[in-house]
Tab-separated table of C-alpha atoms in Angstrom:
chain	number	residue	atom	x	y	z
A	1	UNK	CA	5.191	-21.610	-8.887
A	2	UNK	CA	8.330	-19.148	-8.332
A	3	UNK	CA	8.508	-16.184	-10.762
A	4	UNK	CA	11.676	-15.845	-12.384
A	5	UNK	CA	14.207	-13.312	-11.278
A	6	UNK	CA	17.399	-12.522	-10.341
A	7	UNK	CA	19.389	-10.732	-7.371
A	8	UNK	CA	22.109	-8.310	-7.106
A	9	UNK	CA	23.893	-7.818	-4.104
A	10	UNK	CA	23.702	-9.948	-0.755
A	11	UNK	CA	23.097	-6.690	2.230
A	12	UNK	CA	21.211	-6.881	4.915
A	13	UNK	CA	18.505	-4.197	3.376
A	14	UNK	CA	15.927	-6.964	0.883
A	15	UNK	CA	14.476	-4.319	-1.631
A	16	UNK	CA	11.967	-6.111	-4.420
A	17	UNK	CA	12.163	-4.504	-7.600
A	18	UNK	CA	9.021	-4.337	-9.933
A	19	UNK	CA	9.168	-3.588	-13.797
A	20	UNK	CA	6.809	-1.268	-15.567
A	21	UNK	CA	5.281	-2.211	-18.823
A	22	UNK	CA	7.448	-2.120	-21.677
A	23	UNK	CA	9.987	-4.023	-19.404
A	24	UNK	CA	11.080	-6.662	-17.327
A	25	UNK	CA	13.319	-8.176	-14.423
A	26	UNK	CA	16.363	-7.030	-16.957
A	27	UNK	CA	15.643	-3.986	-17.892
A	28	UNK	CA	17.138	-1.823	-14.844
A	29	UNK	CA	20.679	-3.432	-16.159
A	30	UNK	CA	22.177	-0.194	-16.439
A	31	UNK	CA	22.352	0.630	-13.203
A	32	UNK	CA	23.200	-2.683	-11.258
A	33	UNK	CA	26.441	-2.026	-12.056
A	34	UNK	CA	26.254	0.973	-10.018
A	35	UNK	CA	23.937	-0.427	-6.713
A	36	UNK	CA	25.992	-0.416	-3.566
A	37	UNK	CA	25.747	-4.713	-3.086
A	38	UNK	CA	26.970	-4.156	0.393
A	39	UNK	CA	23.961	-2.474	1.755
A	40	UNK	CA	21.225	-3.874	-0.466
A	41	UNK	CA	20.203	-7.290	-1.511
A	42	UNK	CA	18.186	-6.214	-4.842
A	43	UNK	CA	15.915	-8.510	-6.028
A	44	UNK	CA	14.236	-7.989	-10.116
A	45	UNK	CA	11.222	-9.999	-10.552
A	46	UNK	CA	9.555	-11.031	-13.738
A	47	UNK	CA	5.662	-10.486	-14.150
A	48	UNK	CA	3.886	-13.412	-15.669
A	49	UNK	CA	3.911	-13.212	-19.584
A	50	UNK	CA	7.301	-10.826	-19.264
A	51	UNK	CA	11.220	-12.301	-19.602
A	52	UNK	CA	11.751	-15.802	-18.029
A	53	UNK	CA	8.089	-16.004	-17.566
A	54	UNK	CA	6.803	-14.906	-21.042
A	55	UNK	CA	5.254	-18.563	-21.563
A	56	UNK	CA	3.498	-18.618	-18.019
A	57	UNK	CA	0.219	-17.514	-18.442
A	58	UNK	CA	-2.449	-15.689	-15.775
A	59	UNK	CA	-5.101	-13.689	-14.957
A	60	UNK	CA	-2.701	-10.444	-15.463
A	61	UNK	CA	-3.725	-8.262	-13.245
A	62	UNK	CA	-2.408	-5.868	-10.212
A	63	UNK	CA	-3.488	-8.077	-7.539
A	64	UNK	CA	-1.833	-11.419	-9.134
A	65	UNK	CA	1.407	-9.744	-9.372
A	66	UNK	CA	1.106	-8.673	-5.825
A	67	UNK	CA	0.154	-12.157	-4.652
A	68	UNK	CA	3.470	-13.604	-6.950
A	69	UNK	CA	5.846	-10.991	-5.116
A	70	UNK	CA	4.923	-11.912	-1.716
A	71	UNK	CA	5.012	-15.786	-2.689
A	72	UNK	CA	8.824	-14.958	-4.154
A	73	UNK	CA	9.607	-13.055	-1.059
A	74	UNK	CA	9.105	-15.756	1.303
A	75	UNK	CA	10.121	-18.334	-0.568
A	76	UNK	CA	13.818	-15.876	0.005
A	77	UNK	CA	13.092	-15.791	3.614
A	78	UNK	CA	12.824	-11.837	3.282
A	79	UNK	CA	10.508	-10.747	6.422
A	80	UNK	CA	10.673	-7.078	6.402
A	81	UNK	CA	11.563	-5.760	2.703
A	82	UNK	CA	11.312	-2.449	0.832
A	83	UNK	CA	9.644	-1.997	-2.737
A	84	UNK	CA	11.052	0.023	-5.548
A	85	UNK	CA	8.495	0.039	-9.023
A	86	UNK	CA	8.540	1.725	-11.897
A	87	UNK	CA	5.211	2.794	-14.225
A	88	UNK	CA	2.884	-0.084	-13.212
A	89	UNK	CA	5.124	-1.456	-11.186
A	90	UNK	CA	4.742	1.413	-9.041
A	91	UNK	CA	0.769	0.736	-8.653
A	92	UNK	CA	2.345	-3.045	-7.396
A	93	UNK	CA	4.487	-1.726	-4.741
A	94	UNK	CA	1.431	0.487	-3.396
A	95	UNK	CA	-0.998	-2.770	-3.751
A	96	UNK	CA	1.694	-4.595	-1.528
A	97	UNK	CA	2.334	-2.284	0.839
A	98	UNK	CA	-1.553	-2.599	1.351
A	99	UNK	CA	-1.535	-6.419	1.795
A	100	UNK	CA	1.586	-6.850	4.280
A	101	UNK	CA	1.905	-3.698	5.646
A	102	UNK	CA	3.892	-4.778	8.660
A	103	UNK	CA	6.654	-5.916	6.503
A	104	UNK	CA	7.441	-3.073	4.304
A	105	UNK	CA	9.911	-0.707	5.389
A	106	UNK	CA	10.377	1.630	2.267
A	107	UNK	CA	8.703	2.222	-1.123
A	108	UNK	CA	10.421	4.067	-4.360
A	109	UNK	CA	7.718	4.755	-7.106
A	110	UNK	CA	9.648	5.922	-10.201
A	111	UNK	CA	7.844	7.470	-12.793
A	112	UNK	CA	4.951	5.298	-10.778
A	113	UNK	CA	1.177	4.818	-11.976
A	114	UNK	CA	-0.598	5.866	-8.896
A	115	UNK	CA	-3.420	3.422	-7.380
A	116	UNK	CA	-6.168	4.683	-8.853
A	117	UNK	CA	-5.084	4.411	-11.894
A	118	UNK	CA	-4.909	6.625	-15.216
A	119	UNK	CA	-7.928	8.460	-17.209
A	120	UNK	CA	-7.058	8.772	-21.024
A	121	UNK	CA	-9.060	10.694	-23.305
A	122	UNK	CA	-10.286	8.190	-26.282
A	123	UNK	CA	-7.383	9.001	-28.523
A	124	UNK	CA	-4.405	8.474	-26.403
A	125	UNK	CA	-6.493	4.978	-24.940
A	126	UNK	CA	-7.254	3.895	-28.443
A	127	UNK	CA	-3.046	4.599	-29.229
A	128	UNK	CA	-2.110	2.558	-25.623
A	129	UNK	CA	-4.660	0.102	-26.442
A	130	UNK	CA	-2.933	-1.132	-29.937
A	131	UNK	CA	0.018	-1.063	-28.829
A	132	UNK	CA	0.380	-4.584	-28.439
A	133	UNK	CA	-0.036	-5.717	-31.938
A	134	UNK	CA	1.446	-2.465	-33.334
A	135	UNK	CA	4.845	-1.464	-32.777
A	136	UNK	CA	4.488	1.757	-34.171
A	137	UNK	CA	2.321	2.652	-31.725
A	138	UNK	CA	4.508	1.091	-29.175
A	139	UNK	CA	7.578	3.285	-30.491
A	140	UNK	CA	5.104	6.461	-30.358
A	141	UNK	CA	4.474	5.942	-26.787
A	142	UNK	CA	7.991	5.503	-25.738
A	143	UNK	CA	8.746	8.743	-27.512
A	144	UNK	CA	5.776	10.881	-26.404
A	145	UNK	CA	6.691	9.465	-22.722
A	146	UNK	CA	10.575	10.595	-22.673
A	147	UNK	CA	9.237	13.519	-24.352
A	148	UNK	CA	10.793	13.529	-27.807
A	149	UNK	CA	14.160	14.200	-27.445
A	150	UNK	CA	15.868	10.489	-27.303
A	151	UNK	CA	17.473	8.980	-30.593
A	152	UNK	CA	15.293	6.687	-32.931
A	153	UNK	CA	17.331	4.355	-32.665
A	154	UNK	CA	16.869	3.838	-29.232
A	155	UNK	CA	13.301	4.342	-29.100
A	156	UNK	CA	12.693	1.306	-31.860
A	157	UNK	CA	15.595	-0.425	-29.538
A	158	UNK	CA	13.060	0.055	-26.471
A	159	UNK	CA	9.979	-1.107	-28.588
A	160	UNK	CA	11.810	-3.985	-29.257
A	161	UNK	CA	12.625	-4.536	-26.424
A	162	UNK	CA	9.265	-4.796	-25.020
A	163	UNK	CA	7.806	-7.214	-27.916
A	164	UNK	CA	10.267	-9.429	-27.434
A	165	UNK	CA	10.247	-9.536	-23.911
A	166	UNK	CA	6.732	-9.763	-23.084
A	167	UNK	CA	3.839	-12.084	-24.654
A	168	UNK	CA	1.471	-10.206	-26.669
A	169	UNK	CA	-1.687	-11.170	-24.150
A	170	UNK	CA	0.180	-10.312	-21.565
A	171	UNK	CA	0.953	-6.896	-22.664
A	172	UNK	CA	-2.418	-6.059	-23.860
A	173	UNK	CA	-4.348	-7.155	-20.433
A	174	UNK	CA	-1.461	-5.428	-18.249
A	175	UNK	CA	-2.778	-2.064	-19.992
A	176	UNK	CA	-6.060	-2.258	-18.459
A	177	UNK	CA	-4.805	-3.519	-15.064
A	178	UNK	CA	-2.853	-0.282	-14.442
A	179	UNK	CA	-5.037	2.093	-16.166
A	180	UNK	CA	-8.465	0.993	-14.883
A	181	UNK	CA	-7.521	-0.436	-11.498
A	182	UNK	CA	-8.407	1.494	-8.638
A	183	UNK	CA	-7.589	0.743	-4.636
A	184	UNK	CA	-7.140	4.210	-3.377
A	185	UNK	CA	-9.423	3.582	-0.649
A	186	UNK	CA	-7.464	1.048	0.435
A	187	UNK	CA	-4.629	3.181	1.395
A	188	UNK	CA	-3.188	3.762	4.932
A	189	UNK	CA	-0.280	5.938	4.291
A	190	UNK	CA	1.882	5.450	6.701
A	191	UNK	CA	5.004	4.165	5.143
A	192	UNK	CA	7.696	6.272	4.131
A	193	UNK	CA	7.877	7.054	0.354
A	194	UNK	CA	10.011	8.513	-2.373
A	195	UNK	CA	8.560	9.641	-5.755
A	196	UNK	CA	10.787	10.019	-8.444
A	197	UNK	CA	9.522	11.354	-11.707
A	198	UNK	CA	11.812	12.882	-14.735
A	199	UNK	CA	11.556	16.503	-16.002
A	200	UNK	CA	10.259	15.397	-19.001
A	201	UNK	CA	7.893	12.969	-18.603
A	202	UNK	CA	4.505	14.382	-19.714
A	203	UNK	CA	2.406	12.587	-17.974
A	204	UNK	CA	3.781	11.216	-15.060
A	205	UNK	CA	5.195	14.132	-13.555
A	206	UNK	CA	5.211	15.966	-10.194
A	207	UNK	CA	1.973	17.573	-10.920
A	208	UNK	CA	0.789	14.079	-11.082
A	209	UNK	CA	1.983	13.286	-8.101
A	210	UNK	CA	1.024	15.995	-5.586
A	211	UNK	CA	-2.410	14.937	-6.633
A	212	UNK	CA	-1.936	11.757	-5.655
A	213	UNK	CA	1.043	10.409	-3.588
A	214	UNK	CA	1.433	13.542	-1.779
A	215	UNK	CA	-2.153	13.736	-0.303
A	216	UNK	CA	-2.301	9.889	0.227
A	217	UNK	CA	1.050	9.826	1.813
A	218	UNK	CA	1.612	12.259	4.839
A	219	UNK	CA	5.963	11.099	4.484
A	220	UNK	CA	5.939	11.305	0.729
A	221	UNK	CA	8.591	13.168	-0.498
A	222	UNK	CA	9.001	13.894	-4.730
A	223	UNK	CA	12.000	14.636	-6.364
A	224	UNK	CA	12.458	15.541	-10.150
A	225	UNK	CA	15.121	14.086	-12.382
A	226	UNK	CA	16.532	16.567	-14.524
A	227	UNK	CA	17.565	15.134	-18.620
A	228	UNK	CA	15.010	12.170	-17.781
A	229	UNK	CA	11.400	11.181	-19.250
A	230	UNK	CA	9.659	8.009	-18.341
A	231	UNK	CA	12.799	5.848	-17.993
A	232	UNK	CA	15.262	7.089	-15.710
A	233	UNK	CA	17.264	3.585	-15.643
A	234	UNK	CA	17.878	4.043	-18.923
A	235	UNK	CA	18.480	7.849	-19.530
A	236	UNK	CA	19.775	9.183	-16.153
A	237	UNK	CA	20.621	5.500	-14.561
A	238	UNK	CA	23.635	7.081	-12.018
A	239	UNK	CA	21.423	9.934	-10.835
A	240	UNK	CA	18.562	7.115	-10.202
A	241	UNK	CA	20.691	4.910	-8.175
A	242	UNK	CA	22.020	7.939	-6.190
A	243	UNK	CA	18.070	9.102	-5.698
A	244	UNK	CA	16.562	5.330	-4.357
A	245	UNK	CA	20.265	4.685	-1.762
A	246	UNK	CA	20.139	7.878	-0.800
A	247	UNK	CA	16.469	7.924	0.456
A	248	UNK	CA	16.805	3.802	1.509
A	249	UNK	CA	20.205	4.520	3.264
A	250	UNK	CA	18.253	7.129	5.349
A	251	UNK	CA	15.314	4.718	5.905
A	252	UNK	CA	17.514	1.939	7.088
A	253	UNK	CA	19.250	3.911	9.544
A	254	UNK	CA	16.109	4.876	10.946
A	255	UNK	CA	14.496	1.339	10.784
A	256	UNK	CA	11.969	2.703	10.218
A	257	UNK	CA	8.548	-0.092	9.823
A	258	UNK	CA	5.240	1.775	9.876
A	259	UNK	CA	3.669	2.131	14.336
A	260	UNK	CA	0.396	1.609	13.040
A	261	UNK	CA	1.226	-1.597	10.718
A	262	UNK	CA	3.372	-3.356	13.702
């Protein structure tokens, strides 16, 4: 089995693309316009039980998506690759980088859940919990994440979105994946790695992050994107694009594949 996805651009640079979970392969569309298809051959992947693969069903967890990515990138003939994820995809791309370390060159983590996953007090689990049979609750977590400031009408738009693109089981077992998953013992380090987090994301933010990334990652670097929450590809999509080239450009010129992981 090949998980469905598609590709944009045909560079030398393979980067693998991972969806967080009110998503899927499609919904970084607004900026592939924008991705320089010279440099970079992008890559969007669907999970299983999200977009072209909403029927297939699995065990839905971190490790199975992991295993599925690695199976899709040699199936492209990709040896050496770098990861971009965003919200649980950006526990994936850490869980990757942990099982073929040799072969990543770069990682972006974008508003990322970090590997050991997220503690919730029993209000805010109970409201995550629901949310795949209610889409109010759904709609409140996409507005408490970008931090209340985004239409309604695109916040029900995003809710949407993510029931219609995802099977119910699917989105209610991916919840405890990245929340209650925990490999941060399994992590080396040593790759290169941006952070990218929006200004007004409440949860996933930079103090977030130098709790995590930055003391697991000596080369982690995190950079804040101002008028963005929890979805910079849809609220700030140019200064995203400019943020992951920027710091890939730089890691392609140095060719840079972990000493220690050779």
């Amino acid at each position: 089995m090949t998980n469905t996805y598609h590709r944009v651009g045909n560079g030398p640079h393979p980067v693998l693309v991972l969806h967080g979970w009110f998503g899927d392969a499609h919904s970084f569309e607004e900026i592939e316009p924008w991705l320089n298809v010279h440099a970079f051959n992008y890559v969007f992947m669907d999970y299983r039980g999200y977009g072209g693969m909403q029927e297939t069903r699995g065990a839905y967890t971190i490790d199975e998506i992991a295993s599925d990515a690695l199976a899709l990138i040699d199936v492209l003939g990709f040896h050496d690759f770098s990861l971009i994820g965003h919200s649980m995809g950006g526990m994936v791309i850490e869980r990757i980088a942990t099982r073929a370390p040799n072969r990543v060159r770069a990682l972006v983590a974008v508003a990322p859940v970090p590997c050991g996953g997220i503690s919730y007090d029993a209000t805010t689990r109970r409201l995550l919990e629901d949310a795949a049979e209610q889409l109010d609750n759904r709609k409140a977590i996409i507005d408490r994440s970008t931090g209340g400031r985004l239409p309604l009408s695109w916040v029900e738009w995003k809710a949407a979105y993510s029931v219609s693109h995802s099977s119910q089981e699917a989105f209610s077992a991916y919840f405890h994946a990245w929340a209650d998953t925990d490999f941060s013992d399994e992590i080396v380090g040593s790759h290169p790695i941006k952070v990218l987090v929006g200004e007004h994301d409440p949860t996933f933010n930079a103090g977030l992050m130098a709790k995590t990334y930055l003391q697991r990652y000596p080369h982690a670097t995190v950079e804040i994107l101002e008028n963005a929450g929890h979805y910079p590809m849809n609220e700030t999509p140019l200064a995203l694009v400019r943020a992951i080239e920027s710091f890939l450009a730089e890691t392609a010129t140095v060719g840079h594949i972990p000493s220690s992981a050779r």
